[in-house]
CSV table of C-alpha atoms in Angstrom, one decimal:
chain,number,residue,atom,x,y,z
T,107,UNK,CA,-58.8,-11.7,-102.8
T,108,UNK,CA,-62.4,-10.4,-102.4
T,109,UNK,CA,-61.7,-7.4,-104.6
T,110,UNK,CA,-60.1,-9.5,-107.3
T,111,UNK,CA,-63.0,-12.0,-107.2
T,112,UNK,CA,-65.7,-9.3,-107.4
T,113,UNK,CA,-63.9,-7.8,-110.4
T,114,UNK,CA,-63.9,-11.0,-112.4
T,115,UNK,CA,-67.0,-12.9,-111.3
T,116,UNK,CA,-69.2,-11.5,-114.1
T,117,UNK,CA,-66.7,-12.5,-116.8
T,118,UNK,CA,-66.8,-15.9,-118.4
T,119,UNK,CA,-63.4,-17.6,-118.8
T,120,UNK,CA,-62.6,-21.0,-120.3
T,121,UNK,CA,-59.4,-21.3,-118.4
T,122,UNK,CA,-57.9,-19.5,-115.3
T,123,UNK,CA,-54.2,-19.7,-114.8
T,124,UNK,CA,-53.7,-18.9,-111.1
T,125,UNK,CA,-50.2,-17.9,-109.9
T,126,UNK,CA,-49.3,-18.4,-106.2
T,127,UNK,CA,-51.8,-18.7,-103.4
T,128,UNK,CA,-54.2,-15.7,-103.4
T,129,UNK,CA,-54.9,-16.2,-107.0
T,130,UNK,CA,-55.7,-19.9,-106.2
T,131,UNK,CA,-58.3,-18.8,-103.6
T,132,UNK,CA,-59.9,-16.4,-106.1
T,133,UNK,CA,-59.9,-19.0,-108.9
T,134,UNK,CA,-61.6,-21.7,-106.7
T,135,UNK,CA,-64.3,-19.2,-105.6
T,136,UNK,CA,-64.8,-18.4,-109.3
T,137,UNK,CA,-65.0,-22.1,-110.2
T,138,UNK,CA,-68.0,-22.5,-107.8
T,139,UNK,CA,-69.9,-20.2,-110.1
T,140,UNK,CA,-68.5,-21.7,-113.3
T,141,UNK,CA,-67.7,-25.4,-112.6
T,142,UNK,CA,-66.6,-26.1,-116.1
T,143,UNK,CA,-63.8,-23.6,-116.0
T,144,UNK,CA,-60.4,-25.2,-116.3
T,145,UNK,CA,-58.1,-24.3,-113.4
T,146,UNK,CA,-54.3,-24.3,-113.8
T,147,UNK,CA,-52.4,-23.6,-110.5
T,148,UNK,CA,-48.9,-22.3,-110.9
T,149,UNK,CA,-47.1,-22.7,-107.5
T,150,UNK,CA,-43.8,-20.8,-107.3
T,151,UNK,CA,-42.9,-21.8,-103.7
T,152,UNK,CA,-43.7,-24.2,-100.9
T,153,UNK,CA,-46.3,-22.0,-99.3
T,154,UNK,CA,-46.7,-24.2,-96.2
T,155,UNK,CA,-43.0,-23.7,-95.3
T,156,UNK,CA,-42.4,-20.0,-95.8
T,157,UNK,CA,-39.9,-18.5,-93.3
T,158,UNK,CA,-41.8,-15.3,-92.8
T,159,UNK,CA,-45.2,-16.9,-92.0
T,160,UNK,CA,-46.3,-17.9,-88.6
T,161,UNK,CA,-47.3,-21.5,-87.6
T,162,UNK,CA,-51.0,-20.4,-87.8
T,163,UNK,CA,-50.5,-18.9,-91.2
T,164,UNK,CA,-48.9,-22.1,-92.5
T,165,UNK,CA,-51.6,-24.3,-91.0
T,166,UNK,CA,-54.2,-22.2,-92.8
T,167,UNK,CA,-52.3,-22.4,-96.1
T,168,UNK,CA,-52.1,-26.1,-95.7
T,169,UNK,CA,-55.9,-26.3,-95.2
T,170,UNK,CA,-56.5,-24.1,-98.3
T,171,UNK,CA,-54.4,-26.2,-100.6
T,172,UNK,CA,-55.8,-29.5,-99.2
T,173,UNK,CA,-59.4,-28.2,-99.6
T,174,UNK,CA,-58.9,-26.9,-103.1
T,175,UNK,CA,-56.7,-29.6,-104.5
T,176,UNK,CA,-59.5,-31.5,-106.2
T,177,UNK,CA,-60.7,-28.4,-108.0
T,178,UNK,CA,-57.3,-28.0,-109.8
T,179,UNK,CA,-57.1,-29.5,-113.3
T,180,UNK,CA,-53.5,-28.9,-114.0
T,181,UNK,CA,-50.6,-28.2,-111.6
T,182,UNK,CA,-47.4,-26.4,-112.4
T,183,UNK,CA,-44.3,-25.8,-110.2
T,184,UNK,CA,-40.7,-24.7,-110.5
T,185,UNK,CA,-38.6,-27.7,-109.9
T,186,UNK,CA,-38.7,-31.5,-109.3
T,187,UNK,CA,-38.1,-31.3,-105.5
T,188,UNK,CA,-41.0,-28.9,-104.9
T,189,UNK,CA,-43.1,-31.0,-107.2
T,190,UNK,CA,-42.3,-34.2,-105.2
T,191,UNK,CA,-43.1,-32.3,-102.0
T,192,UNK,CA,-46.6,-31.3,-103.2
T,193,UNK,CA,-47.3,-34.8,-104.6
T,194,UNK,CA,-46.4,-36.3,-101.2
T,195,UNK,CA,-48.3,-33.8,-99.0
T,196,UNK,CA,-51.3,-33.2,-101.2
T,197,UNK,CA,-52.0,-36.4,-103.2
T,198,UNK,CA,-55.2,-35.0,-104.7
T,199,UNK,CA,-53.2,-32.5,-106.7
T,200,UNK,CA,-52.6,-33.4,-110.4
T,201,UNK,CA,-49.2,-34.7,-111.4
T,202,UNK,CA,-46.9,-31.6,-111.4
T,203,UNK,CA,-45.6,-30.1,-114.7
T,204,UNK,CA,-42.2,-28.6,-114.1
T,205,UNK,CA,-41.5,-25.2,-115.6
T,206,UNK,CA,-38.3,-23.7,-114.2
T,207,UNK,CA,-37.6,-20.0,-113.9
T,208,UNK,CA,-35.5,-19.7,-117.0
T,209,UNK,CA,-34.8,-16.3,-118.6
T,210,UNK,CA,-35.2,-15.6,-122.3
T,211,UNK,CA,-32.1,-16.6,-124.3
T,212,UNK,CA,-29.9,-13.5,-124.5
T,213,UNK,CA,-27.8,-13.6,-127.7
T,214,UNK,CA,-26.5,-10.0,-127.1
T,215,UNK,CA,-24.3,-10.7,-124.1
T,216,UNK,CA,-21.1,-12.0,-125.5
T,217,UNK,CA,-17.9,-12.8,-123.6
T,218,UNK,CA,-15.9,-10.2,-125.3
T,219,UNK,CA,-18.3,-7.3,-124.5
T,220,UNK,CA,-16.7,-4.4,-122.7
T,221,UNK,CA,-17.9,-4.6,-119.1
T,222,UNK,CA,-16.9,-1.0,-118.6
T,223,UNK,CA,-19.9,0.1,-120.7
T,224,UNK,CA,-22.4,-1.5,-118.3
T,225,UNK,CA,-24.7,1.0,-116.7
T,226,UNK,CA,-23.9,-0.3,-113.2
T,227,UNK,CA,-20.2,0.6,-113.6
T,228,UNK,CA,-20.9,3.9,-115.3
T,229,UNK,CA,-23.4,5.0,-112.6
T,230,UNK,CA,-21.1,4.2,-109.8
T,231,UNK,CA,-18.0,5.7,-111.5
T,232,UNK,CA,-15.8,2.7,-110.5
T,233,UNK,CA,-12.2,2.3,-111.4
T,234,UNK,CA,-11.5,0.1,-114.4
T,235,UNK,CA,-9.8,-2.6,-112.2
T,236,UNK,CA,-12.5,-2.7,-109.5
T,237,UNK,CA,-14.4,-5.9,-109.4
T,238,UNK,CA,-18.1,-6.1,-108.4
T,239,UNK,CA,-19.6,-8.7,-106.1
T,240,UNK,CA,-23.3,-8.2,-106.8
T,241,UNK,CA,-26.4,-8.9,-104.8
T,242,UNK,CA,-29.7,-8.5,-106.7
T,243,UNK,CA,-33.2,-9.0,-105.3
T,244,UNK,CA,-35.2,-8.4,-102.2
T,245,UNK,CA,-33.1,-6.9,-99.4
T,246,UNK,CA,-34.5,-9.2,-96.7
T,247,UNK,CA,-33.1,-11.5,-93.9
T,248,UNK,CA,-31.7,-14.9,-94.6
T,249,UNK,CA,-30.3,-14.1,-98.1
T,250,UNK,CA,-26.7,-13.5,-97.0
T,251,UNK,CA,-26.9,-9.7,-96.8
T,252,UNK,CA,-25.5,-9.5,-93.3
T,253,UNK,CA,-22.7,-11.9,-94.3
T,254,UNK,CA,-21.8,-9.7,-97.3
T,255,UNK,CA,-21.7,-6.6,-95.1
T,256,UNK,CA,-19.3,-8.5,-92.8
T,257,UNK,CA,-17.3,-9.7,-95.8
T,258,UNK,CA,-16.6,-6.0,-96.7
T,259,UNK,CA,-14.2,-5.8,-93.8
T,260,UNK,CA,-12.0,-8.5,-95.2
T,261,UNK,CA,-12.3,-8.2,-99.0
T,262,UNK,CA,-9.3,-6.8,-100.8
T,263,UNK,CA,-9.8,-3.2,-101.8
T,264,UNK,CA,-10.1,-4.0,-105.6
T,265,UNK,CA,-13.6,-5.4,-104.9
T,266,UNK,CA,-16.8,-3.5,-104.4
T,267,UNK,CA,-20.0,-4.9,-103.1
T,268,UNK,CA,-23.1,-3.7,-104.9
T,269,UNK,CA,-26.6,-4.3,-103.5
T,270,UNK,CA,-29.3,-3.8,-106.2
T,271,UNK,CA,-32.8,-3.9,-104.8
T,272,UNK,CA,-35.1,-2.8,-102.0
T,273,UNK,CA,-36.4,-4.2,-98.8
T,274,UNK,CA,-36.2,-4.4,-95.0
T,275,UNK,CA,-32.4,-4.3,-94.8
T,276,UNK,CA,-31.9,-1.1,-96.8
T,277,UNK,CA,-31.3,0.9,-93.7
T,278,UNK,CA,-28.8,-1.6,-92.3
T,279,UNK,CA,-26.9,-1.5,-95.6
T,280,UNK,CA,-26.9,2.3,-95.7
T,281,UNK,CA,-25.6,2.4,-92.1
T,282,UNK,CA,-22.6,0.3,-93.1
T,283,UNK,CA,-22.0,2.5,-96.1
T,284,UNK,CA,-21.9,5.6,-93.8
T,285,UNK,CA,-19.6,3.8,-91.4
T,286,UNK,CA,-17.2,3.0,-94.2
T,287,UNK,CA,-17.2,6.7,-95.4
T,288,UNK,CA,-16.3,7.8,-91.9
T,289,UNK,CA,-13.7,5.1,-91.3
T,290,UNK,CA,-10.0,5.7,-91.7
T,291,UNK,CA,-9.5,2.1,-92.7
T,292,UNK,CA,-8.8,2.5,-96.4
T,293,UNK,CA,-8.5,-1.3,-96.9
T,294,UNK,CA,-12.2,-1.8,-96.6
T,295,UNK,CA,-14.1,-2.6,-99.7
T,296,UNK,CA,-16.6,-0.1,-100.9
T,297,UNK,CA,-20.3,-0.9,-100.5
T,298,UNK,CA,-23.0,0.6,-102.8
T,299,UNK,CA,-26.8,0.5,-102.7
T,300,UNK,CA,-28.8,1.1,-105.9
T,301,UNK,CA,-32.4,0.6,-106.9
T,302,UNK,CA,-33.4,-2.4,-109.1
T,303,UNK,CA,-33.2,-2.0,-112.8
T,304,UNK,CA,-36.2,-2.4,-115.1
T,305,UNK,CA,-36.4,-6.1,-116.1
T,306,UNK,CA,-35.9,-5.3,-119.8
T,307,UNK,CA,-32.6,-3.6,-119.0
T,308,UNK,CA,-31.5,-6.0,-116.2
T,309,UNK,CA,-29.0,-8.0,-118.2
T,310,UNK,CA,-27.2,-4.8,-119.3
T,311,UNK,CA,-26.8,-3.7,-115.7
T,312,UNK,CA,-25.9,-7.2,-114.4
T,313,UNK,CA,-23.1,-7.8,-117.0
T,314,UNK,CA,-21.0,-5.2,-115.3
T,315,UNK,CA,-20.5,-7.5,-112.3
T,316,UNK,CA,-17.8,-10.1,-111.9
T,317,UNK,CA,-19.6,-12.4,-109.5
T,318,UNK,CA,-23.3,-12.6,-108.6
T,319,UNK,CA,-24.4,-13.8,-105.1
T,320,UNK,CA,-27.2,-16.2,-104.1
T,321,UNK,CA,-26.3,-16.7,-100.5
T,322,UNK,CA,-29.6,-17.9,-99.2
T,323,UNK,CA,-29.8,-19.5,-95.7
T,324,UNK,CA,-31.3,-22.9,-95.0
T,325,UNK,CA,-34.0,-21.1,-93.0
T,326,UNK,CA,-37.0,-23.1,-94.3
T,327,UNK,CA,-37.9,-26.0,-96.6
T,328,UNK,CA,-38.9,-23.5,-99.2
T,329,UNK,CA,-35.4,-22.0,-99.2
T,330,UNK,CA,-33.7,-25.5,-99.2
T,331,UNK,CA,-35.5,-26.4,-102.4
T,332,UNK,CA,-35.6,-22.9,-104.0
T,333,UNK,CA,-34.5,-22.2,-107.5
T,334,UNK,CA,-34.5,-18.3,-107.6
T,335,UNK,CA,-34.5,-16.4,-110.9
T,336,UNK,CA,-30.9,-15.4,-110.3
T,337,UNK,CA,-29.7,-18.9,-111.2
T,338,UNK,CA,-30.6,-17.9,-114.8
T,339,UNK,CA,-30.3,-14.1,-114.7
T,340,UNK,CA,-26.7,-14.0,-113.6
T,341,UNK,CA,-25.4,-16.4,-116.4
T,342,UNK,CA,-27.8,-14.7,-118.8
T,343,UNK,CA,-25.6,-11.6,-118.3
T,344,UNK,CA,-22.4,-13.7,-118.4
T,345,UNK,CA,-21.8,-13.4,-114.7
T,346,UNK,CA,-20.7,-16.4,-112.6
T,347,UNK,CA,-22.6,-17.3,-109.4
T,348,UNK,CA,-21.4,-17.6,-105.8
T,349,UNK,CA,-24.1,-19.5,-103.9
T,350,UNK,CA,-24.7,-21.5,-100.7
T,351,UNK,CA,-25.1,-25.3,-100.7
T,352,UNK,CA,-28.9,-25.5,-100.8
T,353,UNK,CA,-30.2,-28.6,-102.6
T,354,UNK,CA,-31.7,-27.5,-105.9
T,355,UNK,CA,-29.5,-24.4,-106.2
T,356,UNK,CA,-26.2,-26.2,-105.8
T,357,UNK,CA,-27.4,-29.0,-108.0
T,358,UNK,CA,-27.8,-26.7,-111.0
T,359,UNK,CA,-24.7,-24.6,-110.4
T,360,UNK,CA,-22.6,-27.8,-110.0
T,361,UNK,CA,-24.1,-29.5,-113.0
T,362,UNK,CA,-23.4,-26.7,-115.4
T,363,UNK,CA,-20.3,-25.3,-113.6
T,364,UNK,CA,-21.7,-21.8,-113.7
T,365,UNK,CA,-20.2,-20.8,-110.3
T,366,UNK,CA,-19.0,-21.7,-106.9
T,367,UNK,CA,-20.9,-23.4,-104.0
T,368,UNK,CA,-20.1,-22.4,-100.4
T,369,UNK,CA,-21.3,-24.0,-97.2
T,370,UNK,CA,-24.8,-23.2,-96.0
T,371,UNK,CA,-23.5,-21.6,-92.9
T,372,UNK,CA,-20.7,-19.6,-94.5
T,373,UNK,CA,-19.5,-16.6,-92.6
T,374,UNK,CA,-18.7,-13.1,-94.0
T,375,UNK,CA,-15.0,-13.7,-93.4
T,376,UNK,CA,-15.1,-17.0,-95.2
T,377,UNK,CA,-16.9,-15.4,-98.2
T,378,UNK,CA,-14.2,-12.7,-98.4
T,379,UNK,CA,-11.3,-15.2,-98.1
T,380,UNK,CA,-12.8,-17.3,-100.9
T,381,UNK,CA,-13.4,-14.3,-103.2
T,382,UNK,CA,-9.9,-12.9,-102.5
T,383,UNK,CA,-8.4,-16.1,-103.8
T,384,UNK,CA,-10.2,-16.1,-107.1
T,385,UNK,CA,-8.1,-15.6,-110.2
T,386,UNK,CA,-9.2,-13.8,-113.3
T,387,UNK,CA,-8.5,-17.0,-115.2
T,388,UNK,CA,-11.0,-18.9,-113.1
T,389,UNK,CA,-13.7,-16.3,-113.5
T,390,UNK,CA,-13.1,-16.2,-117.3
T,391,UNK,CA,-13.5,-20.0,-117.5
T,392,UNK,CA,-16.8,-19.8,-115.6
T,393,UNK,CA,-18.1,-17.1,-118.0
T,394,UNK,CA,-17.6,-19.6,-120.9
T,395,UNK,CA,-19.8,-22.0,-119.0
T,396,UNK,CA,-22.4,-19.3,-118.4
T,397,UNK,CA,-22.7,-18.7,-122.1
T,398,UNK,CA,-23.3,-22.4,-122.7
T,399,UNK,CA,-25.8,-22.6,-119.8
T,400,UNK,CA,-27.7,-19.7,-121.4
T,401,UNK,CA,-28.0,-21.6,-124.6
T,402,UNK,CA,-29.2,-24.9,-122.9
T,403,UNK,CA,-31.4,-23.5,-120.1
T,404,UNK,CA,-33.7,-20.7,-121.1
T,405,UNK,CA,-37.4,-19.8,-121.1
T,406,UNK,CA,-37.8,-20.7,-124.7
T,407,UNK,CA,-37.2,-24.4,-123.8
T,408,UNK,CA,-39.8,-24.3,-121.0
T,409,UNK,CA,-42.3,-22.4,-123.2
T,410,UNK,CA,-42.6,-25.5,-125.3
T,411,UNK,CA,-44.0,-27.4,-122.3
T,412,UNK,CA,-46.3,-24.6,-121.4
T,413,UNK,CA,-47.7,-24.5,-125.0
T,414,UNK,CA,-48.0,-28.3,-124.8
T,415,UNK,CA,-50.1,-28.0,-121.7
T,416,UNK,CA,-52.5,-25.5,-123.4
T,417,UNK,CA,-52.7,-27.7,-126.5
T,418,UNK,CA,-53.8,-30.5,-124.2
T,419,UNK,CA,-56.4,-28.3,-122.6
T,420,UNK,CA,-57.7,-27.2,-126.1
T,421,UNK,CA,-57.8,-30.9,-127.3
T,422,UNK,CA,-59.7,-31.9,-124.1
T,423,UNK,CA,-62.3,-29.1,-124.6
T,424,UNK,CA,-62.9,-30.1,-128.3
T,425,UNK,CA,-63.8,-33.7,-127.4
């Protein structure tokens, strides 16, 4: 944060839009030099309840937010539950403005597009009748990766599990891939590990999947209330969701019927049994819902609220 602050302290800004926590610390230091600067804080998570932070870390984060709350002019966060948490815990924060993690509307992904042309299927050279159970994102604990590896033992052999990302569990995934190659058990589903695609091509890669997973564990309050980008990114590529029963996540999936909700403590074997019983007709029906969700829930809708916020700032400055 020191480097960022020293790089901007000589520049005069009317507004600073600070994302996450480090940017907030920098912005508040900056505002000491320029008290009239408008500060917008954009909080993407519950920073005091992150699973990978220590108790001491979380106490410090709590102190930072409590100390700086009065310096913040406008407060943005990603969903109603997280907004209510911050309002309750930090009453000096402004009323939250909710801007969810919607993707841009994607008019090019249509139901009748040929999935076989997706880069993900072409790059893996999969058989035409092979279905893909997809994990995208950070390969870290408490996101259901271990359970998906376990599920590979029980999935029917017309399914492949594809991990698309990078992170701490890459080595563990690769070990299981190597075990499968050496195994004589031909019934095991194939597992693949590929790097993340550039964001501008993400929908093209994703559309080759049949089911996208968001199997987060209830490992922290931040996870319980999370609304990860994949809630929008999978339907944006016409791919239904398989998720765990976390509060905000399941609420959106159930409301728009864009996928299936499993128990928070679902095992790998239970995941496999559920997936094995899915029919092509069910998946096709959910794809129709994904297309409708894409039209109703997208970044263009939330952009209007963001523009409205900045119009308010502009009007306040002109008074």
